[in-house]
Amino acid sequence: MIKDYVPTIGIEVHTQLKTDSKMFCGCSTSFGNRPNTHTCPVCLGMPGSLPRVNRKAVVLGLKAARALHCAIPPIAQFARKNYFYPDLPKGYQITMYRFPLGTEGHIDLMNEHDKLSKGRGIERVHLEEDTAKLFHEGAAGTYIDFNRAGLPLLEIVSKPEISSGSEAVRYLKELKRLLWFLDISDANMEEGNLRCELNISLSPEDSGVLGTRVEVKNLNSFRAVEHAIEFEIKRQTKILAGGQKIRMETRGWDENIDKTVHHRFKETVSEYRYFPEPDLPNLTLEGDIMNESAFDLNNIPARRVSELIDRFGVPPFGANLMMSGTGVSEENPYYMADFLIEAIDRHGAQGTQTANLITGTVFEFVNKTGRMLDETDLTPKMLAEITKMVSRDELSITNAKKALNLLLEHGGKVKDVVQREGFVQVTDEDELVTLVREVMEENEQIVETIRKGKETAIGALVGEAMKKSKGQADPRRVNELLTELILFKRNQT
Amino acid sequence: MDGLNDLKMEKLADELKRGALHPRNLIQQCNKQVDRIESAINALNRETFDRAVARIDEWQYDPARPFSGIPYVQKDNICTTGIATDCSSMILQGFVPPYAATVDARALQAGFRLIGKSNMDEFSMGSSTEYSAWGPTMNPWDTGRVPGGSSGGSAAAVASGMAPLAFGSDTGGSVRQPAAFCGCVGLRPTYGRVSRWGLIAFASSLDQIGPITNTVRDAAHALMVIEGPDEFDSTLVQRPKENYFETIENGMSDLRVGVLDVSFADWVDTRVKESFEKNVAWFDGHAKSLQEISIKSFDMILAAYYIIAPAEVSSNLARFDGIQYGPSVDLKEEGKEVDENTAADLMDFYRKNRGQGFGPEVTRRIMLGTFALSSGYYDAYYQRAQKVRSRLRAEMDKLWTDVDVIISPTSPTPPFMLESATVDPYEMYQADRFVLMQAMAGCPAISVNGGWTEIDDDGVTKLVKSKRRNCFGKYTKRLPIGLQLTTAPFMEGNLLRAARTFEREHV
Ligand SMILES: [Zn+2]
């Protein structure tokens, strides 16, 4: 009998914090420079040099810990993780061990039903420094670039509560969005400033024991994470079902073959000889540093998305698009959401309609022109005016979008644009009746087919009427009038 | 001036001010003294007289920098810009720091002139300066004896008239013990008073830089030059410089003195006890009060120190792997056999570079520390040692409500013979018993000369046989014995005042 195995997955994320200087020295963190140009005695680990904590990194780390609802201990402590490797200039990495920045948290997540939910648990959040980068040049030897050495990293360790590839990706996407929106990290996987490692183990259903852990590294995309998990579950299931044992090992994701491959076996727990970093005093996590890292928890992106959906009636797709952060503003990633809410709350725009207008038209515009929404002259008030005209049937949706585009492009007043472009919708009953009669006369054949029962053909006549009125006729009323005049007459005869 | 055997910064500064002496001549005379005796003492790893006399003709007396033009010696674990700094270790051979220790930068800024880097126990690990890759330093009072350590080169340089000032580093007595052995003044400031930036770390939580001089007043001057805020050391207690001269001559009739009870323990040499007894009698007549004090955790300090310090050593010295510094073996070529000059793989590369680069005492401590931090042993050793340290601190904090100054000998023995302690490292560690508690509790302490003893028969024989003369050109039958004063953290004002009061009536 083949047993069912339950996967237990934990994810370790390392993200590079958005600071100007490194974790323990003043060197620049800028990316893509000539090797070893952003170095100093501290990040080269030269004898006699001493680390000094980058306060900004602590603030950002705390912000992340708080956004992940972690308990913040009164004191955090740097520790040394000792091991030998050429990318580690001091022979140890300064990290946090017994006293991290935050413990026991969880992530706010939009679940598959687009509801805000308490997502997977966070075990710990701590600060550390990055290692140097090695370039293996074959026979020419190995080169070391210390520009990366000492970059500030935040390690976020999830609890082993994830059970599938899609769940892992959902967690990672939400984490990435959180880090990016709260300006904690660029969180770009491709550039390597968001890196993740998986711990996957399988155990027989209801056994209550955890299986042997396999580590997977080299994951540089969400796709890689998802596939690696799916692959590992299959691979380990096969081994276990065959009555064999899983060995503790580190595997790497190989993109080319879409598989994980063996790196090395880890028969014992690694010996890092952690001890408190004597060169740095403990961090007291109260007072100024807590004020500096404080922010409105309602700005956690998942919460903003949920607010847009639940309170403002924005469809989930649009809400997520608005909270994707692209094309909106260099300074304020929430600009679009703020914009919409201001239009609704302060200027009386109607929610769903505004949302549709803004997501569709504005994204088309920013994609086409490369301009940011906050660089245009469009204001929430203008948007509200347009939507109000639409709901009063003074403006068709088509023309509203056109008007919005013109306003985005050139600015100006809503009224002026609508009038200049002749977007005002004709609602005068007499004018409309005249229009409809003219259309009926010009399309007698269609009128005949409608009378014979093919009522759907009315649409064609509505189109003709709209064309004739240059889009200014109220299409709903035109439809009503056509129905009335054609079908009502038929019934009379 | 009356000879170079007793160089005093203050006196020299006065002569420079009056125009009775030009720094050019002063440095030349120091150079002569080095030429004359260095081969017998081996105090310096390298001389920098060329640098010391650079642009010396432009020198002018500047009241804002009263010590400008005065020579000094820097311990070879304190980084000096553009001057090799190798900690008397093979593994750092040829390392030229592109930056200066804060202490060195401040000395230079005050106008002091660097004349050399001093010999030391490799990476400061040792109490005799015999564990140097460049050979031992000899005690200027008897070249058959050790100068103490690890700042033995610095103390010997000052004692032998090479310079009126040398800096040392004190992790567990490395300034005070050699000062005592060489008859000088050695000051260990409060942990956190003097910046450690540029001091090549031995045990970061214990290391402190301090001056070695011929007088207490000079030590106070030197401390005022090197202390003060420095953003580059996060463990520094950022506080402004103090002026110790406001009170240094005020006597000590307001200070309560505690005599450490173990000063008379059976493991203390009788000659040291005799000298110390006289010191106690003097304090009895000059202090506000005198009482015996005991420290309950005293017997645990040595063990705790020899866990904490090596633990930090094992990590601090990990960076010396042959990649960035020092000589290193090559990776073996394809198809060739591995020998002692080639490595089979990365691990072998580390093993060989470190195995060949570090001396025996450093290797021993790296292994001790690595063991103490290993999982499974961490709680039993490192964690327990930290508990002892906390307990000691608490105990001493309480003591300071009863006394202002604690006195004890600096070393349980007079300077010992060369090669007598290196045989059994545990014996050598015992020599540190009076100087560890200050380091472990972060207290400032000073060693001044407390008295002299006749050289015993063994020593005299050796002295005569070897025809060695001390740096004064005379045979001597005397050896210095140190007296140590300790106060609460940041109470250097009291410390220097008490030491100065004692010195005033004894020198
Ligand atoms: Zn740097």
PDB file of N, CA, C and O in Angstrom, chain A residues 41-42 44-52 80 82 84-86 89-92 98 144 146 271 273-276 278-281, chain B residues 79 95 98-99 196-200 204 231-235 315-316 318-319 324-325 346 350 354 370 373-375 378-379 382-383:
ATOM      1  N   PRO A  41      38.871  49.053   4.866  1.00  0.00           N
ATOM      2  CA  PRO A  41      39.423  48.077   5.811  1.00  0.00           C
ATOM      3  C   PRO A  41      38.346  47.238   6.511  1.00  0.00           C
ATOM      4  O   PRO A  41      38.560  46.056   6.796  1.00  0.00           O
ATOM      5  N   VAL A  42      37.177  47.820   6.760  1.00  0.00           N
ATOM      6  CA  VAL A  42      36.147  47.079   7.500  1.00  0.00           C
ATOM      7  C   VAL A  42      35.567  45.943   6.655  1.00  0.00           C
ATOM      8  O   VAL A  42      35.565  44.782   7.080  1.00  0.00           O
ATOM      9  N   LEU A  44      36.767  44.662   4.029  1.00  0.00           N
ATOM     10  CA  LEU A  44      37.806  43.729   3.593  1.00  0.00           C
ATOM     11  C   LEU A  44      38.270  42.875   4.762  1.00  0.00           C
ATOM     12  O   LEU A  44      39.092  41.971   4.604  1.00  0.00           O
ATOM     13  N   GLY A  45      37.774  43.173   5.951  1.00  0.00           N
ATOM     14  CA  GLY A  45      38.142  42.402   7.140  1.00  0.00           C
ATOM     15  C   GLY A  45      39.590  42.589   7.527  1.00  0.00           C
ATOM     16  O   GLY A  45      40.234  41.670   8.043  1.00  0.00           O
ATOM     17  N   MET A  46      40.134  43.784   7.281  1.00  0.00           N
ATOM     18  CA  MET A  46      41.551  43.984   7.574  1.00  0.00           C
ATOM     19  C   MET A  46      41.790  44.040   9.076  1.00  0.00           C
ATOM     20  O   MET A  46      40.938  44.479   9.833  1.00  0.00           O
ATOM     21  N   PRO A  47      42.977  43.587   9.508  1.00  0.00           N
ATOM     22  CA  PRO A  47      43.254  43.546  10.953  1.00  0.00           C
ATOM     23  C   PRO A  47      43.192  44.932  11.570  1.00  0.00           C
ATOM     24  O   PRO A  47      43.700  45.891  10.999  1.00  0.00           O
ATOM     25  N   GLY A  48      42.573  45.014  12.727  1.00  0.00           N
ATOM     26  CA  GLY A  48      42.483  46.291  13.424  1.00  0.00           C
ATOM     27  C   GLY A  48      41.232  47.070  13.089  1.00  0.00           C
ATOM     28  O   GLY A  48      40.899  48.036  13.762  1.00  0.00           O
ATOM     29  N   SER A  49      40.513  46.651  12.035  1.00  0.00           N
ATOM     30  CA  SER A  49      39.287  47.376  11.691  1.00  0.00           C
ATOM     31  C   SER A  49      38.152  46.891  12.592  1.00  0.00           C
ATOM     32  O   SER A  49      38.191  45.781  13.109  1.00  0.00           O
ATOM     33  N   LEU A  50      37.171  47.760  12.783  1.00  0.00           N
ATOM     34  CA  LEU A  50      36.045  47.433  13.658  1.00  0.00           C
ATOM     35  C   LEU A  50      34.737  47.774  12.949  1.00  0.00           C
ATOM     36  O   LEU A  50      34.670  48.758  12.211  1.00  0.00           O
ATOM     37  N   PRO A  51      33.714  46.958  13.178  1.00  0.00           N
ATOM     38  CA  PRO A  51      32.428  47.251  12.545  1.00  0.00           C
ATOM     39  C   PRO A  51      31.681  48.352  13.296  1.00  0.00           C
ATOM     40  O   PRO A  51      31.897  48.540  14.489  1.00  0.00           O
ATOM     41  N   ARG A  52      30.859  49.097  12.585  1.00  0.00           N
ATOM     42  CA  ARG A  52      29.935  50.015  13.257  1.00  0.00           C
ATOM     43  C   ARG A  52      28.587  49.870  12.563  1.00  0.00           C
ATOM     44  O   ARG A  52      28.492  49.804  11.345  1.00  0.00           O
ATOM     45  N   ARG A  80      28.785  36.232  16.017  1.00  0.00           N
ATOM     46  CA  ARG A  80      29.676  35.800  14.948  1.00  0.00           C
ATOM     47  C   ARG A  80      29.382  34.360  14.564  1.00  0.00           C
ATOM     48  O   ARG A  80      29.268  33.496  15.427  1.00  0.00           O
ATOM     49  N   ASN A  82      31.146  31.522  12.695  1.00  0.00           N
ATOM     50  CA  ASN A  82      32.526  31.256  12.278  1.00  0.00           C
ATOM     51  C   ASN A  82      32.632  30.106  11.287  1.00  0.00           C
ATOM     52  O   ASN A  82      32.173  28.998  11.568  1.00  0.00           O
ATOM     53  N   PHE A  84      35.320  28.966   7.607  1.00  0.00           N
ATOM     54  CA  PHE A  84      36.352  29.388   6.659  1.00  0.00           C
ATOM     55  C   PHE A  84      35.842  29.272   5.234  1.00  0.00           C
ATOM     56  O   PHE A  84      35.342  28.224   4.829  1.00  0.00           O
ATOM     57  N   TYR A  85      35.936  30.340   4.483  1.00  0.00           N
ATOM     58  CA  TYR A  85      35.667  30.301   3.058  1.00  0.00           C
ATOM     59  C   TYR A  85      36.233  31.581   2.441  1.00  0.00           C
ATOM     60  O   TYR A  85      36.214  32.620   3.089  1.00  0.00           O
ATOM     61  N   PRO A  86      36.746  31.494   1.229  1.00  0.00           N
ATOM     62  CA  PRO A  86      37.405  32.687   0.665  1.00  0.00           C
ATOM     63  C   PRO A  86      36.479  33.900   0.479  1.00  0.00           C
ATOM     64  O   PRO A  86      36.969  35.014   0.341  1.00  0.00           O
ATOM     65  N   PRO A  89      35.840  37.457   4.363  1.00  0.00           N
ATOM     66  CA  PRO A  89      37.175  38.016   4.654  1.00  0.00           C
ATOM     67  C   PRO A  89      37.606  37.944   6.118  1.00  0.00           C
ATOM     68  O   PRO A  89      38.789  37.868   6.394  1.00  0.00           O
ATOM     69  N   LYS A  90      36.690  37.947   7.052  1.00  0.00           N
ATOM     70  CA  LYS A  90      37.083  37.915   8.463  1.00  0.00           C
ATOM     71  C   LYS A  90      37.161  36.491   9.018  1.00  0.00           C
ATOM     72  O   LYS A  90      37.605  36.289  10.134  1.00  0.00           O
ATOM     73  N   GLY A  91      36.692  35.527   8.239  1.00  0.00           N
ATOM     74  CA  GLY A  91      36.628  34.168   8.769  1.00  0.00           C
ATOM     75  C   GLY A  91      35.392  33.981   9.636  1.00  0.00           C
ATOM     76  O   GLY A  91      35.193  32.942  10.250  1.00  0.00           O
ATOM     77  N   TYR A  92      34.570  34.997   9.697  1.00  0.00           N
ATOM     78  CA  TYR A  92      33.264  34.884  10.357  1.00  0.00           C
ATOM     79  C   TYR A  92      32.330  35.903   9.738  1.00  0.00           C
ATOM     80  O   TYR A  92      32.764  36.894   9.151  1.00  0.00           O
ATOM     81  N   ARG A  98      21.170  34.342  18.947  1.00  0.00           N
ATOM     82  CA  ARG A  98      20.226  34.097  20.050  1.00  0.00           C
ATOM     83  C   ARG A  98      19.180  35.202  20.201  1.00  0.00           C
ATOM     84  O   ARG A  98      18.088  34.961  20.684  1.00  0.00           O
ATOM     85  N   ILE A 144      37.944  37.331  -6.376  1.00  0.00           N
ATOM     86  CA  ILE A 144      37.004  37.732  -5.327  1.00  0.00           C
ATOM     87  C   ILE A 144      36.635  39.202  -5.519  1.00  0.00           C
ATOM     88  O   ILE A 144      37.523  40.055  -5.657  1.00  0.00           O
ATOM     89  N   PHE A 146      34.914  42.119  -3.503  1.00  0.00           N
ATOM     90  CA  PHE A 146      34.460  42.468  -2.150  1.00  0.00           C
ATOM     91  C   PHE A 146      33.412  43.584  -2.147  1.00  0.00           C
ATOM     92  O   PHE A 146      33.037  44.052  -1.085  1.00  0.00           O
ATOM     93  N   GLU A 271      28.846  23.226  12.268  1.00  0.00           N
ATOM     94  CA  GLU A 271      29.453  23.765  13.481  1.00  0.00           C
ATOM     95  C   GLU A 271      29.920  25.190  13.207  1.00  0.00           C
ATOM     96  O   GLU A 271      30.937  25.396  12.550  1.00  0.00           O
ATOM     97  N   ARG A 273      30.075  27.660  15.728  1.00  0.00           N
ATOM     98  CA  ARG A 273      30.647  28.262  16.931  1.00  0.00           C
ATOM     99  C   ARG A 273      30.186  29.703  17.144  1.00  0.00           C
ATOM    100  O   ARG A 273      30.973  30.612  17.335  1.00  0.00           O
ATOM    101  N   TYR A 274      28.880  29.880  17.097  1.00  0.00           N
ATOM    102  CA  TYR A 274      28.314  31.215  17.318  1.00  0.00           C
ATOM    103  C   TYR A 274      28.694  31.746  18.693  1.00  0.00           C
ATOM    104  O   TYR A 274      28.695  31.000  19.677  1.00  0.00           O
ATOM    105  N   PHE A 275      29.009  33.011  18.778  1.00  0.00           N
ATOM    106  CA  PHE A 275      29.102  33.670  20.092  1.00  0.00           C
ATOM    107  C   PHE A 275      28.862  35.156  19.891  1.00  0.00           C
ATOM    108  O   PHE A 275      28.989  35.668  18.777  1.00  0.00           O
ATOM    109  N   PRO A 276      28.487  35.867  20.947  1.00  0.00           N
ATOM    110  CA  PRO A 276      28.133  37.284  20.805  1.00  0.00           C
ATOM    111  C   PRO A 276      29.300  38.093  20.225  1.00  0.00           C
ATOM    112  O   PRO A 276      30.438  37.900  20.627  1.00  0.00           O
ATOM    113  N   PRO A 278      31.822  40.668  20.127  1.00  0.00           N
ATOM    114  CA  PRO A 278      32.314  41.560  21.177  1.00  0.00           C
ATOM    115  C   PRO A 278      32.607  42.986  20.683  1.00  0.00           C
ATOM    116  O   PRO A 278      32.779  43.881  21.501  1.00  0.00           O
ATOM    117  N   ASP A 279      32.663  43.185  19.383  1.00  0.00           N
ATOM    118  CA  ASP A 279      32.961  44.516  18.860  1.00  0.00           C
ATOM    119  C   ASP A 279      31.738  45.418  18.770  1.00  0.00           C
ATOM    120  O   ASP A 279      31.859  46.591  18.433  1.00  0.00           O
ATOM    121  N   LEU A 280      30.557  44.847  19.029  1.00  0.00           N
ATOM    122  CA  LEU A 280      29.342  45.657  18.915  1.00  0.00           C
ATOM    123  C   LEU A 280      28.486  45.535  20.163  1.00  0.00           C
ATOM    124  O   LEU A 280      28.217  44.423  20.625  1.00  0.00           O
ATOM    125  N   PRO A 281      28.063  46.674  20.705  1.00  0.00           N
ATOM    126  CA  PRO A 281      27.166  46.596  21.859  1.00  0.00           C
ATOM    127  C   PRO A 281      25.798  46.066  21.432  1.00  0.00           C
ATOM    128  O   PRO A 281      25.448  46.128  20.254  1.00  0.00           O
TER     129      PRO A 281
ATOM    130  N   CYS B  79      48.147  49.576  14.330  1.00  0.00           N
ATOM    131  CA  CYS B  79      48.376  49.897  12.922  1.00  0.00           C
ATOM    132  C   CYS B  79      48.964  51.294  12.745  1.00  0.00           C
ATOM    133  O   CYS B  79      48.489  52.268  13.319  1.00  0.00           O
ATOM    134  N   PHE B  95      52.759  42.803   6.254  1.00  0.00           N
ATOM    135  CA  PHE B  95      51.489  43.541   6.209  1.00  0.00           C
ATOM    136  C   PHE B  95      51.728  45.017   6.518  1.00  0.00           C
ATOM    137  O   PHE B  95      52.225  45.384   7.577  1.00  0.00           O
ATOM    138  N   PRO B  98      47.151  50.397   5.428  1.00  0.00           N
ATOM    139  CA  PRO B  98      46.945  51.684   4.763  1.00  0.00           C
ATOM    140  C   PRO B  98      46.214  52.682   5.666  1.00  0.00           C
ATOM    141  O   PRO B  98      45.776  53.709   5.204  1.00  0.00           O
ATOM    142  N   TYR B  99      46.084  52.323   6.941  1.00  0.00           N
ATOM    143  CA  TYR B  99      45.360  53.194   7.862  1.00  0.00           C
ATOM    144  C   TYR B  99      46.069  53.154   9.203  1.00  0.00           C
ATOM    145  O   TYR B  99      46.831  52.235   9.488  1.00  0.00           O
ATOM    146  N   ARG B 196      39.762  51.380  20.153  1.00  0.00           N
ATOM    147  CA  ARG B 196      40.492  50.188  19.712  1.00  0.00           C
ATOM    148  C   ARG B 196      40.650  50.154  18.196  1.00  0.00           C
ATOM    149  O   ARG B 196      41.187  49.199  17.646  1.00  0.00           O
ATOM    150  N   TRP B 197      40.142  51.168  17.497  1.00  0.00           N
ATOM    151  CA  TRP B 197      40.261  51.173  16.038  1.00  0.00           C
ATOM    152  C   TRP B 197      41.740  51.080  15.660  1.00  0.00           C
ATOM    153  O   TRP B 197      42.556  51.885  16.117  1.00  0.00           O
ATOM    154  N   GLY B 198      42.081  50.101  14.866  1.00  0.00           N
ATOM    155  CA  GLY B 198      43.459  49.962  14.408  1.00  0.00           C
ATOM    156  C   GLY B 198      44.327  49.112  15.317  1.00  0.00           C
ATOM    157  O   GLY B 198      45.484  48.863  15.016  1.00  0.00           O
ATOM    158  N   LEU B 199      43.767  48.664  16.427  1.00  0.00           N
ATOM    159  CA  LEU B 199      44.481  47.710  17.283  1.00  0.00           C
ATOM    160  C   LEU B 199      44.123  46.313  16.785  1.00  0.00           C
ATOM    161  O   LEU B 199      42.944  45.946  16.752  1.00  0.00           O
ATOM    162  N   ILE B 200      45.118  45.558  16.356  1.00  0.00           N
ATOM    163  CA  ILE B 200      44.833  44.225  15.825  1.00  0.00           C
ATOM    164  C   ILE B 200      44.363  43.350  16.973  1.00  0.00           C
ATOM    165  O   ILE B 200      45.088  43.131  17.947  1.00  0.00           O
ATOM    166  N   SER B 204      38.646  40.940  21.750  1.00  0.00           N
ATOM    167  CA  SER B 204      38.008  42.256  21.596  1.00  0.00           C
ATOM    168  C   SER B 204      37.334  42.787  22.849  1.00  0.00           C
ATOM    169  O   SER B 204      37.311  43.983  23.074  1.00  0.00           O
ATOM    170  N   GLU B 231      34.119  57.656  16.543  1.00  0.00           N
ATOM    171  CA  GLU B 231      32.976  56.933  15.966  1.00  0.00           C
ATOM    172  C   GLU B 231      33.368  55.572  15.402  1.00  0.00           C
ATOM    173  O   GLU B 231      32.515  54.744  15.114  1.00  0.00           O
ATOM    174  N   PHE B 232      34.670  55.321  15.253  1.00  0.00           N
ATOM    175  CA  PHE B 232      35.090  54.069  14.624  1.00  0.00           C
ATOM    176  C   PHE B 232      35.142  52.885  15.597  1.00  0.00           C
ATOM    177  O   PHE B 232      35.420  51.770  15.190  1.00  0.00           O
ATOM    178  N   ASP B 233      34.937  53.138  16.870  1.00  0.00           N
ATOM    179  CA  ASP B 233      34.896  52.042  17.841  1.00  0.00           C
ATOM    180  C   ASP B 233      33.546  52.084  18.560  1.00  0.00           C
ATOM    181  O   ASP B 233      33.295  52.971  19.375  1.00  0.00           O
ATOM    182  N   SER B 234      32.695  51.117  18.247  1.00  0.00           N
ATOM    183  CA  SER B 234      31.342  51.118  18.810  1.00  0.00           C
ATOM    184  C   SER B 234      31.308  50.741  20.281  1.00  0.00           C
ATOM    185  O   SER B 234      30.310  50.952  20.952  1.00  0.00           O
ATOM    186  N   THR B 235      32.390  50.145  20.788  1.00  0.00           N
ATOM    187  CA  THR B 235      32.393  49.777  22.199  1.00  0.00           C
ATOM    188  C   THR B 235      32.976  50.892  23.061  1.00  0.00           C
ATOM    189  O   THR B 235      33.060  50.769  24.276  1.00  0.00           O
ATOM    190  N   SER B 315      38.176  33.314  16.818  1.00  0.00           N
ATOM    191  CA  SER B 315      37.400  34.005  15.799  1.00  0.00           C
ATOM    192  C   SER B 315      38.186  35.182  15.199  1.00  0.00           C
ATOM    193  O   SER B 315      38.253  35.346  13.980  1.00  0.00           O
ATOM    194  N   ASN B 316      38.816  35.981  16.064  1.00  0.00           N
ATOM    195  CA  ASN B 316      39.556  37.155  15.581  1.00  0.00           C
ATOM    196  C   ASN B 316      40.690  36.789  14.633  1.00  0.00           C
ATOM    197  O   ASN B 316      41.024  37.546  13.730  1.00  0.00           O
ATOM    198  N   ALA B 318      40.773  34.191  12.654  1.00  0.00           N
ATOM    199  CA  ALA B 318      40.340  33.350  11.529  1.00  0.00           C
ATOM    200  C   ALA B 318      40.664  34.007  10.190  1.00  0.00           C
ATOM    201  O   ALA B 318      40.831  33.338   9.186  1.00  0.00           O
ATOM    202  N   ARG B 319      40.749  35.359  10.202  1.00  0.00           N
ATOM    203  CA  ARG B 319      40.988  36.057   8.933  1.00  0.00           C
ATOM    204  C   ARG B 319      42.397  35.811   8.392  1.00  0.00           C
ATOM    205  O   ARG B 319      42.656  36.082   7.233  1.00  0.00           O
ATOM    206  N   GLN B 324      44.682  36.938   2.106  1.00  0.00           N
ATOM    207  CA  GLN B 324      44.970  38.370   2.014  1.00  0.00           C
ATOM    208  C   GLN B 324      46.341  38.740   2.572  1.00  0.00           C
ATOM    209  O   GLN B 324      46.944  39.710   2.137  1.00  0.00           O
ATOM    210  N   TYR B 325      46.818  38.024   3.578  1.00  0.00           N
ATOM    211  CA  TYR B 325      48.065  38.411   4.232  1.00  0.00           C
ATOM    212  C   TYR B 325      49.016  37.234   4.395  1.00  0.00           C
ATOM    213  O   TYR B 325      48.583  36.105   4.494  1.00  0.00           O
ATOM    214  N   LEU B 346      41.241  23.382  -0.749  1.00  0.00           N
ATOM    215  CA  LEU B 346      41.079  24.602   0.050  1.00  0.00           C
ATOM    216  C   LEU B 346      41.349  24.348   1.531  1.00  0.00           C
ATOM    217  O   LEU B 346      42.029  25.124   2.191  1.00  0.00           O
ATOM    218  N   TYR B 350      44.235  26.095   3.906  1.00  0.00           N
ATOM    219  CA  TYR B 350      44.051  26.769   5.198  1.00  0.00           C
ATOM    220  C   TYR B 350      44.931  26.123   6.260  1.00  0.00           C
ATOM    221  O   TYR B 350      45.600  26.794   7.033  1.00  0.00           O
ATOM    222  N   ARG B 354      47.932  28.280   7.992  1.00  0.00           N
ATOM    223  CA  ARG B 354      47.758  28.611   9.402  1.00  0.00           C
ATOM    224  C   ARG B 354      48.715  27.808  10.273  1.00  0.00           C
ATOM    225  O   ARG B 354      49.269  28.314  11.244  1.00  0.00           O
ATOM    226  N   THR B 370      38.442  27.371  20.049  1.00  0.00           N
ATOM    227  CA  THR B 370      37.586  26.645  19.118  1.00  0.00           C
ATOM    228  C   THR B 370      36.815  25.567  19.870  1.00  0.00           C
ATOM    229  O   THR B 370      35.616  25.386  19.691  1.00  0.00           O
ATOM    230  N   LEU B 373      34.006  26.994  22.159  1.00  0.00           N
ATOM    231  CA  LEU B 373      32.807  27.500  21.482  1.00  0.00           C
ATOM    232  C   LEU B 373      32.031  26.400  20.755  1.00  0.00           C
ATOM    233  O   LEU B 373      30.959  26.645  20.213  1.00  0.00           O
ATOM    234  N   SER B 374      32.564  25.191  20.744  1.00  0.00           N
ATOM    235  CA  SER B 374      31.919  24.128  19.982  1.00  0.00           C
ATOM    236  C   SER B 374      30.560  23.785  20.571  1.00  0.00           C
ATOM    237  O   SER B 374      30.362  23.865  21.781  1.00  0.00           O
ATOM    238  N   SER B 375      29.660  23.389  19.687  1.00  0.00           N
ATOM    239  CA  SER B 375      28.324  23.051  20.176  1.00  0.00           C
ATOM    240  C   SER B 375      28.451  21.856  21.106  1.00  0.00           C
ATOM    241  O   SER B 375      29.213  20.931  20.868  1.00  0.00           O
ATOM    242  N   TYR B 378      29.648  24.800  24.527  1.00  0.00           N
ATOM    243  CA  TYR B 378      29.430  26.237  24.674  1.00  0.00           C
ATOM    244  C   TYR B 378      28.913  26.603  26.068  1.00  0.00           C
ATOM    245  O   TYR B 378      29.455  27.470  26.734  1.00  0.00           O
ATOM    246  N   ASP B 379      27.876  25.911  26.497  1.00  0.00           N
ATOM    247  CA  ASP B 379      27.285  26.233  27.797  1.00  0.00           C
ATOM    248  C   ASP B 379      28.231  25.902  28.944  1.00  0.00           C
ATOM    249  O   ASP B 379      28.337  26.642  29.906  1.00  0.00           O
ATOM    250  N   TYR B 382      32.089  28.487  27.577  1.00  0.00           N
ATOM    251  CA  TYR B 382      31.976  29.912  27.281  1.00  0.00           C
ATOM    252  C   TYR B 382      30.909  30.592  28.140  1.00  0.00           C
ATOM    253  O   TYR B 382      31.130  31.619  28.757  1.00  0.00           O
ATOM    254  N   GLN B 383      29.741  29.973  28.170  1.00  0.00           N
ATOM    255  CA  GLN B 383      28.623  30.552  28.906  1.00  0.00           C
ATOM    256  C   GLN B 383      28.929  30.657  30.401  1.00  0.00           C
ATOM    257  O   GLN B 383      28.639  31.651  31.039  1.00  0.00           O
TER     258      GLN B 383
END
